[in-house]
Coordinates of C-alpha atoms and ligand atoms in Angstrom, one line a residue:
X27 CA 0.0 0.0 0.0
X28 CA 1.7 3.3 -1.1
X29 CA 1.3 6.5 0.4
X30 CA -0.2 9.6 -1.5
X31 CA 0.6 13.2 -0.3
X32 CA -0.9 15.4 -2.6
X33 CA 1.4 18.8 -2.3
X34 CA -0.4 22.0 -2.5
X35 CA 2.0 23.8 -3.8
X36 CA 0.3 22.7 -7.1
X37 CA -3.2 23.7 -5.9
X38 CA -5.5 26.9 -6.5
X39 CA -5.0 28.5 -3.4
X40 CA -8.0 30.5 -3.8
X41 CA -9.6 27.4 -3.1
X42 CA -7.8 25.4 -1.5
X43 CA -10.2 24.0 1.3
X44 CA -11.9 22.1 -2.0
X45 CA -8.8 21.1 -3.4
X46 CA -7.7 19.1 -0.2
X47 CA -11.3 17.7 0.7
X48 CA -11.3 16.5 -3.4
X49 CA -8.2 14.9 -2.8
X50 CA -9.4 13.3 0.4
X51 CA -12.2 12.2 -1.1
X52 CA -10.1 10.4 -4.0
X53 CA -8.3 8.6 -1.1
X54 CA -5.0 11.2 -0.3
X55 CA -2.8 9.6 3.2
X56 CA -1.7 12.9 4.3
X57 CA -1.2 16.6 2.7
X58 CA 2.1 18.1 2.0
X59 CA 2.6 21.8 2.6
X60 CA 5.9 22.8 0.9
X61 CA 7.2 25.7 3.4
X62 CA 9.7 28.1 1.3
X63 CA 11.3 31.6 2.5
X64 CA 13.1 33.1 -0.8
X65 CA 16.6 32.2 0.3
X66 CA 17.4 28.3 0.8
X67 CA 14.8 28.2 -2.7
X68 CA 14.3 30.8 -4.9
X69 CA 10.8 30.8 -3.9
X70 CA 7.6 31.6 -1.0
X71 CA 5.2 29.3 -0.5
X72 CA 3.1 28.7 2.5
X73 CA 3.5 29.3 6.0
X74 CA 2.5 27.9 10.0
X75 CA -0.9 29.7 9.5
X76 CA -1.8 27.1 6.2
X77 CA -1.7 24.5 8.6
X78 CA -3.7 25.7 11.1
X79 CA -6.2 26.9 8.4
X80 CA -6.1 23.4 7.3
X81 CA -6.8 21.8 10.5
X82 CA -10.1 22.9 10.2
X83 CA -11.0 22.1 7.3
X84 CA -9.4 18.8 6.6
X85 CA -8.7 15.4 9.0
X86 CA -5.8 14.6 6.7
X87 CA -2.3 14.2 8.7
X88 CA -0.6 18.0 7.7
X89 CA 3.0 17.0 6.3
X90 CA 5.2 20.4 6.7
X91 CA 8.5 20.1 4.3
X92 CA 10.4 22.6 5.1
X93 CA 12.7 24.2 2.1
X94 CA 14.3 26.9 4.4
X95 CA 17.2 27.8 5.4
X96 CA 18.2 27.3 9.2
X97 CA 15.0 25.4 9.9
X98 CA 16.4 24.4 13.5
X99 CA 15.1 28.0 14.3
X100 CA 11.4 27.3 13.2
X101 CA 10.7 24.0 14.1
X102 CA 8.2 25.2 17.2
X103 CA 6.4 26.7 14.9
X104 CA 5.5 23.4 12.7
X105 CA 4.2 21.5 16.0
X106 CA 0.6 21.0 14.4
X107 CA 2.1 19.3 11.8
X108 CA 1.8 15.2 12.4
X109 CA 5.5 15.1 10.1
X110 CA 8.1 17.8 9.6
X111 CA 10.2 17.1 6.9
X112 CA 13.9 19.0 6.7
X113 CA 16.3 19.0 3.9
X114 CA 19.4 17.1 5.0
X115 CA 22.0 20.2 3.5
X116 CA 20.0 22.8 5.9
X117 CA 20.8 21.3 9.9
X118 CA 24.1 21.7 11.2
X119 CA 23.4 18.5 13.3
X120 CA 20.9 16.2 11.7
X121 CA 20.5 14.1 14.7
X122 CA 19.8 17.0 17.2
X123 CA 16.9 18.6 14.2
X124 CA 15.2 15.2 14.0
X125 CA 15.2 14.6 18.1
X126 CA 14.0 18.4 18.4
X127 CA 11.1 17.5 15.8
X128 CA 10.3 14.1 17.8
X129 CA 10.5 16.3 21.2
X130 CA 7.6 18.5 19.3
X131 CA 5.7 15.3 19.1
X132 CA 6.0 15.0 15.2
X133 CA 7.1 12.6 13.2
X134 CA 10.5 13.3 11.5
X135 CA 11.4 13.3 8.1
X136 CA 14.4 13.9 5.7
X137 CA 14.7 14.8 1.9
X138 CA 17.7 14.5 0.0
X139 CA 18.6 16.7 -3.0
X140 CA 19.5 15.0 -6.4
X141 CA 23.3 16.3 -5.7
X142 CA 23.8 15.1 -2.4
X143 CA 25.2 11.4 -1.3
X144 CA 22.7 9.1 0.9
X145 CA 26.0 7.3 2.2
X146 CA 26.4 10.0 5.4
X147 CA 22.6 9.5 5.9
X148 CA 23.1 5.8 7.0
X149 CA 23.7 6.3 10.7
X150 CA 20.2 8.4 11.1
X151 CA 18.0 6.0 9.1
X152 CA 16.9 4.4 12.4
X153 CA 15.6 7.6 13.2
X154 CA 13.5 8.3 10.6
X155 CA 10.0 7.8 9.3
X156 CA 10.7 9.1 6.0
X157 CA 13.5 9.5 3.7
X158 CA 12.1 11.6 0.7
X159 CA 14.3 11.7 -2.3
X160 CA 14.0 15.0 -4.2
X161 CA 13.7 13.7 -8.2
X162 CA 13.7 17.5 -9.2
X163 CA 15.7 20.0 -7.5
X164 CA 13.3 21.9 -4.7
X165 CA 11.3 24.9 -5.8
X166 CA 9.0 24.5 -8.1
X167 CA 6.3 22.2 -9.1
X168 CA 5.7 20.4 -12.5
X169 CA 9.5 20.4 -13.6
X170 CA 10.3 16.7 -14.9
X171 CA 11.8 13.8 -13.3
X172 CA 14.8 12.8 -12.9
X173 CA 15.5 9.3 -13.2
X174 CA 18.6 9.1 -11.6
X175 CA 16.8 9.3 -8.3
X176 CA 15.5 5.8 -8.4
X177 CA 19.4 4.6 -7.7
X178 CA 18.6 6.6 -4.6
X179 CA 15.8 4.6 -3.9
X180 CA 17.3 1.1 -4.5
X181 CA 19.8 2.3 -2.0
X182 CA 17.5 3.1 0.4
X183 CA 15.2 -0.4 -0.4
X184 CA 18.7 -2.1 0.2
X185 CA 19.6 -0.4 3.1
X186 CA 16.2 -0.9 5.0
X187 CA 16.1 -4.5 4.2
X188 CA 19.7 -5.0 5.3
X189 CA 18.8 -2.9 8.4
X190 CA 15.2 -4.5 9.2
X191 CA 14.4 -0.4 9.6
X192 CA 10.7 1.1 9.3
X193 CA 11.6 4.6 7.4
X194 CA 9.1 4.8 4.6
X195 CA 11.0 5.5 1.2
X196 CA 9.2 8.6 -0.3
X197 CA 10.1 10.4 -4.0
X198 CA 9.0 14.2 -4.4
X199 CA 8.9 15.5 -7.5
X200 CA 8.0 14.7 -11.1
X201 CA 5.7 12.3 -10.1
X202 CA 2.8 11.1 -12.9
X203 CA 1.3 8.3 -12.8
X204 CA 4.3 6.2 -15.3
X205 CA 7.3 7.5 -12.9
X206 CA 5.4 7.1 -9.6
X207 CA 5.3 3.3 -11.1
X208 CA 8.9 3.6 -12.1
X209 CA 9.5 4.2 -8.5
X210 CA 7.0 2.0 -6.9
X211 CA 9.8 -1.2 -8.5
X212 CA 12.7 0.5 -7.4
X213 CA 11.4 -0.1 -4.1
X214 CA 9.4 3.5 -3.4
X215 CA 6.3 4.1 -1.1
X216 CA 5.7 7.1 -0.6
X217 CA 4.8 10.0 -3.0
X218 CA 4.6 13.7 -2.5
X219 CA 2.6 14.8 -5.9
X220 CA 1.9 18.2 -7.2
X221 CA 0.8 19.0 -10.0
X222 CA -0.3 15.6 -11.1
X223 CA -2.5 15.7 -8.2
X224 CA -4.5 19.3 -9.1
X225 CA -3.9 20.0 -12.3
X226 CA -7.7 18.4 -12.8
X227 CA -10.3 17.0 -10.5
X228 CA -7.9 16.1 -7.3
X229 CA -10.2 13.0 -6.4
X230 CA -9.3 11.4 -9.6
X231 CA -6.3 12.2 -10.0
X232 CA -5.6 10.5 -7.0
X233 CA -7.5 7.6 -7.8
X234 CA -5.5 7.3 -11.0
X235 CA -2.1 7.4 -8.7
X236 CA -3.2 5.0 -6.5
X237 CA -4.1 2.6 -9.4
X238 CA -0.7 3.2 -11.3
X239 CA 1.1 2.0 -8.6
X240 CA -0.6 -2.0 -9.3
Ligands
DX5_29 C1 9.3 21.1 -4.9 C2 8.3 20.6 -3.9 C3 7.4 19.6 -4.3 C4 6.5 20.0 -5.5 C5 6.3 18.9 -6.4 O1 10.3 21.9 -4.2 O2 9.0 20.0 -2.8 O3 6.6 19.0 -3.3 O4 5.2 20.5 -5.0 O5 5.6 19.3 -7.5 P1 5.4 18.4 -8.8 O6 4.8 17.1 -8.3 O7 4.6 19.2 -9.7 O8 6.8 18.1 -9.3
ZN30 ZN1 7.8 19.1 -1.2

């Protein structure tokens, strides 16, 4: 069973309490709320107050991935959110972010960028409940996918079966339905989707992700 986070970085923000009850309706396992502050991306999206907007319209577990820079000095402020996802490049000390985030009562969460090794990453797998591989670098939505990620996610699918570890193995970006199946054999199983997910009806579109992955 594969896990579907619809990001709404890709939805009409003008209406975005339809846009998430559509994808919950079509079956979404969480939202993801792409947090970005012009400096660590060349972009602004979203903020603590989405999430709290959210809450109330939505019962959908609130996934905050932060693309910031310093996000050890933020964290408190993602509390509501069930997982906070950092960017491995952006914490000084990985270990002391992710106990920080558990301390919040979150679960914890790391993406990787298409540049970066996973190698250094091995001692905090234990830790994790997500790895997200970054397939496009972070930014934007609907850029395309880079297949060079799923060596990433092999890795990963080694690693956890070498490890008997619980981390789920997530890919964000570029996902349509053909690469999130791509993915889905290279051992992926968890999906952070875009514009895939809202470029139409979100309760189909979600449907049709769920149904790609066989
Ligand atoms: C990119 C974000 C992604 C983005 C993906 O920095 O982290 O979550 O919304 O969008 P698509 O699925 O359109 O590539
Ligand atoms: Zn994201």
């Amino acid at each position: 069973m594969i896990h579907l986070s619809p990001s709404l970085l890709a939805a009409d923000t003008t209406h975005l309490a339809a846009a998430v009850q559509a994808a919950e309706r079509g079956g979404a396992n969480s939202l993801h709320i792409d947090i970005m502050d012009g400096h660590y991306v060349a972009n602004y999206a979203f903020s603590p107050k989405t999430l709290s907007d959210l809450r109330r319209v939505t019962t959908l577990p609130l996934h905050a991935h932060l693309e910031v820079e310093n996000p050890d000095a933020v964290l408190p402020l993602f509390a509501a959110a069930q997982l906070i996802i950092v960017q491995e490049d952006t914490t000084p000390d990985l270990a002391a972010t992710l106990a920080t985030i558990r301390q919040l009562g979150c679960a914890a969460g790391v993406a990787v960028n298409r540049s970066r090794l996973l190698e250094p990453l091995l001692p905090h797998l234990a830790a994790v409940d997500l790895l997200l591989v970054m397939a496009v670098e972070p930014g934007f939505g609907g850029q395309l996918f880079d297949a060079s990620c799923l060596d990433k996610v092999r890795w990963l699918h080694q690693r956890r079966v070498a490890g008997d570890l619980n981390f789920a193995i997530g890919v964000d970006g570029g996902i349509q339905p053909a690469t999130l199946a791509e993915a889905v054999a290279a051992g992926a199983d968890f999906f952070a989707v875009g514009s895939a997910a809202f470029a139409g009806d979100p309760a189909a579109a979600v449907r049709a992700l769920r149904a790609a992955a066989g």
